[in-house]
GROMACS .gro file of C-alpha atoms in nm:
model
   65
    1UNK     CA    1   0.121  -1.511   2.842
    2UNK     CA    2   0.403  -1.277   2.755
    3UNK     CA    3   0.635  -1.033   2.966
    4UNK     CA    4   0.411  -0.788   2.785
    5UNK     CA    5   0.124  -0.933   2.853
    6UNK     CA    6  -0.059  -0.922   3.205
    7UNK     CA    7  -0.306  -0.784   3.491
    8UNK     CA    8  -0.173  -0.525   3.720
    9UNK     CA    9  -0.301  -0.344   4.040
   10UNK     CA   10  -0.106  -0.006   4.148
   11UNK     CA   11  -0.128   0.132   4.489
   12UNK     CA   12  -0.403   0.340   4.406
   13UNK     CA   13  -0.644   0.038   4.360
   14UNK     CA   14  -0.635   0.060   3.925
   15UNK     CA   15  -0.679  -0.279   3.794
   16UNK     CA   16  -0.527  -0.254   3.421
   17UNK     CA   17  -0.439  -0.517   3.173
   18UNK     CA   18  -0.183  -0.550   2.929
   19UNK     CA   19  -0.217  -0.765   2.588
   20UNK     CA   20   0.022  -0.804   2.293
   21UNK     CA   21  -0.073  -0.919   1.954
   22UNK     CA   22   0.048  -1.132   1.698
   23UNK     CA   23   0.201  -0.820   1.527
   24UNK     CA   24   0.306  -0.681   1.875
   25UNK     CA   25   0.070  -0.430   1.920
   26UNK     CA   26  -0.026  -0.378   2.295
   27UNK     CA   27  -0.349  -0.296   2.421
   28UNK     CA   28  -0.429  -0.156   2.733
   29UNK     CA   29  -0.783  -0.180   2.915
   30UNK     CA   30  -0.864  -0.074   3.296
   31UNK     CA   31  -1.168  -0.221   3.494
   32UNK     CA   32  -1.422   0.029   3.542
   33UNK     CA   33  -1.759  -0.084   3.796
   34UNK     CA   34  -1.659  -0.436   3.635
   35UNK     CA   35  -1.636  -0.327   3.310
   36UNK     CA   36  -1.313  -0.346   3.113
   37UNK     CA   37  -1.265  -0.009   2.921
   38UNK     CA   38  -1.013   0.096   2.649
   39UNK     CA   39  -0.727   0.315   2.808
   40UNK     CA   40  -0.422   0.470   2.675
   41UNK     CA   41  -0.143   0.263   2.591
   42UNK     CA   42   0.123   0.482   2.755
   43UNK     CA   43  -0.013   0.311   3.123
   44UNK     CA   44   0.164   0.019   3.004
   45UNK     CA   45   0.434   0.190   3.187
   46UNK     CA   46   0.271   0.156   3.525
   47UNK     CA   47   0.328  -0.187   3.520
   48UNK     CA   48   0.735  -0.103   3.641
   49UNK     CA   49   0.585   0.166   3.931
   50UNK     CA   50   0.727   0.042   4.241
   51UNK     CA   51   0.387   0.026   4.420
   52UNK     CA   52   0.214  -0.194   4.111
   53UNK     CA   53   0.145  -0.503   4.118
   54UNK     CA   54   0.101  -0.793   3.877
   55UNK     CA   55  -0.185  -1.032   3.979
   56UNK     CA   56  -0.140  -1.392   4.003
   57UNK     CA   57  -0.353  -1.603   3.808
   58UNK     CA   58  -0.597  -1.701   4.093
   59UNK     CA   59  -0.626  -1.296   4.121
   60UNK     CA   60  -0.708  -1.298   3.767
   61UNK     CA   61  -0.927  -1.508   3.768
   62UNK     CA   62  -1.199  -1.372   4.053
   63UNK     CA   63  -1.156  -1.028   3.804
   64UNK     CA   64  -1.480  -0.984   3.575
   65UNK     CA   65  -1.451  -1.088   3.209
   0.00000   0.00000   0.00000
């Protein structure tokens, strides 16, 4: 996993992951009533809010895939 690359919870409770790809492209996705659904890429930037989160791996892993 990559800096870029990661889950994130902010204050407000939105669960939002972060992917790069080979080419560097990053994807964004939020969980949605355990769903994971496209979202705009400009959240990325939530991941440096003060009252976000990233998720440790044991967090991750309870999440739905």
């Amino acid at each position: 996993m990559s800096d870029a690359d990661g889950v994130y919870r902010t204050g407000s409770g939105t669960v939002f992951r972060i992917t790069k790809d080979a080419d560097g492209h990053l994807t964004v996705a939020t969980l949605k009533d355990d769903i994971w659904e496209s979202a705009p890429v400009g959240m990325a930037g939530l991941r440096i809010a003060r009252d976000t989160r990233r998720l440790t791996q044991r967090q991750v892993d309870a999440l739905p895939r």
